[in-house]
PDB file of C-alpha atoms in Angstrom:
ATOM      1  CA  UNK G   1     193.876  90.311 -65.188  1.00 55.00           C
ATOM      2  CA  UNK G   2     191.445  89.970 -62.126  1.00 66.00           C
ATOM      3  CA  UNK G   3     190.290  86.541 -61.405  1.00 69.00           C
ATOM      4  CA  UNK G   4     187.105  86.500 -59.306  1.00 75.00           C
ATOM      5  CA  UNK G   5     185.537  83.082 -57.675  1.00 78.00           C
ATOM      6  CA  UNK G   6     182.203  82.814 -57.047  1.00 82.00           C
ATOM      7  CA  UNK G   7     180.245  79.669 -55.049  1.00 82.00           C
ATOM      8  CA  UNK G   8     176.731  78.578 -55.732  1.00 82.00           C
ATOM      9  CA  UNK G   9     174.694  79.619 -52.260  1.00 82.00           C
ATOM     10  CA  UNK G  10     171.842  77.600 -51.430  1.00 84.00           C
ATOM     11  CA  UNK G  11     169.544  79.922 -52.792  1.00 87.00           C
ATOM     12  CA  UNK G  12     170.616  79.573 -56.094  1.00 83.00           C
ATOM     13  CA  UNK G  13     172.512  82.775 -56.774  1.00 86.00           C
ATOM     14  CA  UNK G  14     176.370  82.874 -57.427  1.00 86.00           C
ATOM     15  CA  UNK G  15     177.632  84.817 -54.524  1.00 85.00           C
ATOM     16  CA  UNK G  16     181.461  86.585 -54.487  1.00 85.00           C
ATOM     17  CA  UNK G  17     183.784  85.126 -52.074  1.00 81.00           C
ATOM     18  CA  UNK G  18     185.795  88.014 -51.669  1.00 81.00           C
ATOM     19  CA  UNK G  19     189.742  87.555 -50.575  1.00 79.00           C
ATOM     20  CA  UNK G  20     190.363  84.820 -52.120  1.00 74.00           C
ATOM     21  CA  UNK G  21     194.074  84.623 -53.879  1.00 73.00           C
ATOM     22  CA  UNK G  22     194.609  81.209 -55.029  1.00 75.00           C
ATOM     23  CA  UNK G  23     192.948  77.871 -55.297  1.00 74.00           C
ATOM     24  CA  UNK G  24     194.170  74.226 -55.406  1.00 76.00           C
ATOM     25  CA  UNK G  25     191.989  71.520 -56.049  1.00 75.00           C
ATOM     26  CA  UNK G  26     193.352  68.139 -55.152  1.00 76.00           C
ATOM     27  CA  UNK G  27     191.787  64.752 -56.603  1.00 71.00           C
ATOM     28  CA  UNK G  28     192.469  61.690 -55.639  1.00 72.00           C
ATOM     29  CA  UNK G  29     192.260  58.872 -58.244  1.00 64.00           C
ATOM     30  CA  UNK G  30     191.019  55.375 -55.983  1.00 60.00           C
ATOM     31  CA  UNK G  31     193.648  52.566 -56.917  1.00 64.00           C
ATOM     32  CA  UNK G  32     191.047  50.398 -59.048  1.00 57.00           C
ATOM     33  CA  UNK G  33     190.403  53.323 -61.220  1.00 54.00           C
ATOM     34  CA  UNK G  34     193.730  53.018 -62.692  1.00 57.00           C
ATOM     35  CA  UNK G  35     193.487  49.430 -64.228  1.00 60.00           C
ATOM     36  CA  UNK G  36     189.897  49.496 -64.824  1.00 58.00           C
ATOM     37  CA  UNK G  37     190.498  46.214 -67.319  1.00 60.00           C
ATOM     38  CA  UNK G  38     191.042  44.286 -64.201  1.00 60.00           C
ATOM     39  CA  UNK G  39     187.588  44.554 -63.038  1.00 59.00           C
ATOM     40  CA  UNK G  40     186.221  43.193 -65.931  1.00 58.00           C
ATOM     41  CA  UNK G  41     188.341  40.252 -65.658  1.00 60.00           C
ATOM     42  CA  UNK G  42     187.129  39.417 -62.143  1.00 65.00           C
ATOM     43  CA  UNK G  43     185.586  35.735 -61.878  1.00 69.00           C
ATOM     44  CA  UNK G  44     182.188  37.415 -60.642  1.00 73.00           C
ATOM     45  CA  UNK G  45     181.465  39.838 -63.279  1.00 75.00           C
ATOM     46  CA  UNK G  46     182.778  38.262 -66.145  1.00 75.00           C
ATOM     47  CA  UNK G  47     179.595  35.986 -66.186  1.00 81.00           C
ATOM     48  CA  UNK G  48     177.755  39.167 -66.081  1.00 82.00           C
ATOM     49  CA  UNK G  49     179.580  40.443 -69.319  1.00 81.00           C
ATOM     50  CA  UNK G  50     179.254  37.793 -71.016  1.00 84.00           C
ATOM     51  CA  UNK G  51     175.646  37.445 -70.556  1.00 88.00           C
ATOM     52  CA  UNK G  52     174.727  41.479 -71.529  1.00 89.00           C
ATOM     53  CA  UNK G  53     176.809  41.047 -74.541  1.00 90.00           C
ATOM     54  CA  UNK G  54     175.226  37.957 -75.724  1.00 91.00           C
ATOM     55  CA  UNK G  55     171.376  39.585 -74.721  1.00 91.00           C
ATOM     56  CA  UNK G  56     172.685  42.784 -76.843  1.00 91.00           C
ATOM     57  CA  UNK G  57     173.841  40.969 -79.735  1.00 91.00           C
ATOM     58  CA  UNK G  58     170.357  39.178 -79.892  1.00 90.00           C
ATOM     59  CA  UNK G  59     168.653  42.397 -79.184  1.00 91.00           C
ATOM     60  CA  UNK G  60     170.562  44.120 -82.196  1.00 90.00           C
ATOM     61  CA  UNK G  61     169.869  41.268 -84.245  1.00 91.00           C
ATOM     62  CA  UNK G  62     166.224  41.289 -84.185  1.00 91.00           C
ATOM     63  CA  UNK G  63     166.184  44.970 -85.055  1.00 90.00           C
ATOM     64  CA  UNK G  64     167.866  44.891 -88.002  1.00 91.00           C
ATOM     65  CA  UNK G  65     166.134  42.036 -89.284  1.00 91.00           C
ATOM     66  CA  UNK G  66     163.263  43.857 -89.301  1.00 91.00           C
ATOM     67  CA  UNK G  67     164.639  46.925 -90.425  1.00 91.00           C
ATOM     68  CA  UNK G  68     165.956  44.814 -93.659  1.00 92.00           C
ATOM     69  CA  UNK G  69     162.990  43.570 -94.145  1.00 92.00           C
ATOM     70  CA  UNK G  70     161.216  46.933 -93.797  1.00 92.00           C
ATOM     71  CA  UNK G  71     163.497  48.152 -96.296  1.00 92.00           C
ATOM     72  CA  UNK G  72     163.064  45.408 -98.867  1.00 92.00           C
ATOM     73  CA  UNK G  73     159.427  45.880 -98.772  1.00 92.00           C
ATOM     74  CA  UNK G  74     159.872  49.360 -99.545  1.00 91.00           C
ATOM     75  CA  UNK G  75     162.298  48.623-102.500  1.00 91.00           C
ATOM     76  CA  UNK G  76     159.403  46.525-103.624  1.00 90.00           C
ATOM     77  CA  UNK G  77     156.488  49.152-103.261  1.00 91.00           C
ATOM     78  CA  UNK G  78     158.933  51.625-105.159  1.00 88.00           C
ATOM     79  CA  UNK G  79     159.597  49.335-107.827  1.00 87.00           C
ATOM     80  CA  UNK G  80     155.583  48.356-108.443  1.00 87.00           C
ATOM     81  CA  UNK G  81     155.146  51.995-108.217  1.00 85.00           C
ATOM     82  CA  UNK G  82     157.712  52.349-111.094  1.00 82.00           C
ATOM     83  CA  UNK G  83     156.292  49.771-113.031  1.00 80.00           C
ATOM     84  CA  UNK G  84     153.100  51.340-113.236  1.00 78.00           C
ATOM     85  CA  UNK G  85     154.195  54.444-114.146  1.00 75.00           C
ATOM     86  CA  UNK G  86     156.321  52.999-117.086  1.00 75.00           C
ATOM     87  CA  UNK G  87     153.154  51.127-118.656  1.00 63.00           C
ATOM     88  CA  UNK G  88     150.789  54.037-118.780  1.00 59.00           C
ATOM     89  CA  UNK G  89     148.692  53.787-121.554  1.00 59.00           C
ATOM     90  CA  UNK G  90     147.315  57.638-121.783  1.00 62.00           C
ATOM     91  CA  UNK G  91     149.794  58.709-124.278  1.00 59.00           C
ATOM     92  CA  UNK G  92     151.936  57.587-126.953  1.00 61.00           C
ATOM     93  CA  UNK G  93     155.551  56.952-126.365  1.00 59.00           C
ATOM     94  CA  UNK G  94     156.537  59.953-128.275  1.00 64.00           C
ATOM     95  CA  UNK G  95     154.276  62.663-126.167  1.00 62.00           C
ATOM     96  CA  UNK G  96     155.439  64.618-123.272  1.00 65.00           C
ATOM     97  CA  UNK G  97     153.599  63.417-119.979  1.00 65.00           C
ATOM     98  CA  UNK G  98     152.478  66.983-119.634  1.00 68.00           C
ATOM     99  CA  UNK G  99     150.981  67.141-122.724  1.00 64.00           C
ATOM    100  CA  UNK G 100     151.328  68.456-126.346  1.00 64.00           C
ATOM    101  CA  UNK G 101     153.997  71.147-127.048  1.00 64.00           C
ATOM    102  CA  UNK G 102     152.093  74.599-127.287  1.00 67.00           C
ATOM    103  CA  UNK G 103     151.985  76.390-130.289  1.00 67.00           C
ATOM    104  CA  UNK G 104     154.292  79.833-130.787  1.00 65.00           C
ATOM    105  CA  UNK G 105     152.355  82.484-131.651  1.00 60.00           C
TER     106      UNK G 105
END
């Protein structure tokens, strides 16, 4: 198998780099990012936390209170609607809704 490695010029065309036999890419991890807990238990943004979490729990509340409420309007609409189907008075009991049963010839 032939590996090939190309590099984005700054025209915006992958170009070949030709001669190239092996790469090694090398990242270094900073020492915070290892324990990231520990930054959220710093004294100067845990007040910061606290304070989204509380806004966002507010936030979410308010949406879904409508969003109940929304939804128990529309149980109500669909169950009026219902209603009023149920106590048509066009046609006795016994009758199809589409009408009469048609005749065999």
């Amino acid at each position: 198998m032939t590996a090939r490695m190309e590099i984005l010029g700054d025209d915006g065309e992958w170009q070949e780099v030709p001669g190239v036999v092996s790469v090694e890419i090398r990242a270094e991890v900073p020492d915070w990012a290892s324990e990231p807990a520990c930054l959220l238990q710093s004294a100067d943004v845990m007040p910061l936390v606290v304070a989204f979490a509380r806004k966002a729990k507010a936030e979410y509340e308010r949406v879904f209170d409508q969003v109940a409420q929304q939804m128990k309007q529309a149980a109500a609409a669909g169950r009026a609607y219902e209603a009023a189907l149920k106590g048509r008075p066009d046609r006795p009991a016994w009758q199809s809704p589409y009408g009469p049963a048609r005749r065999r010839r």
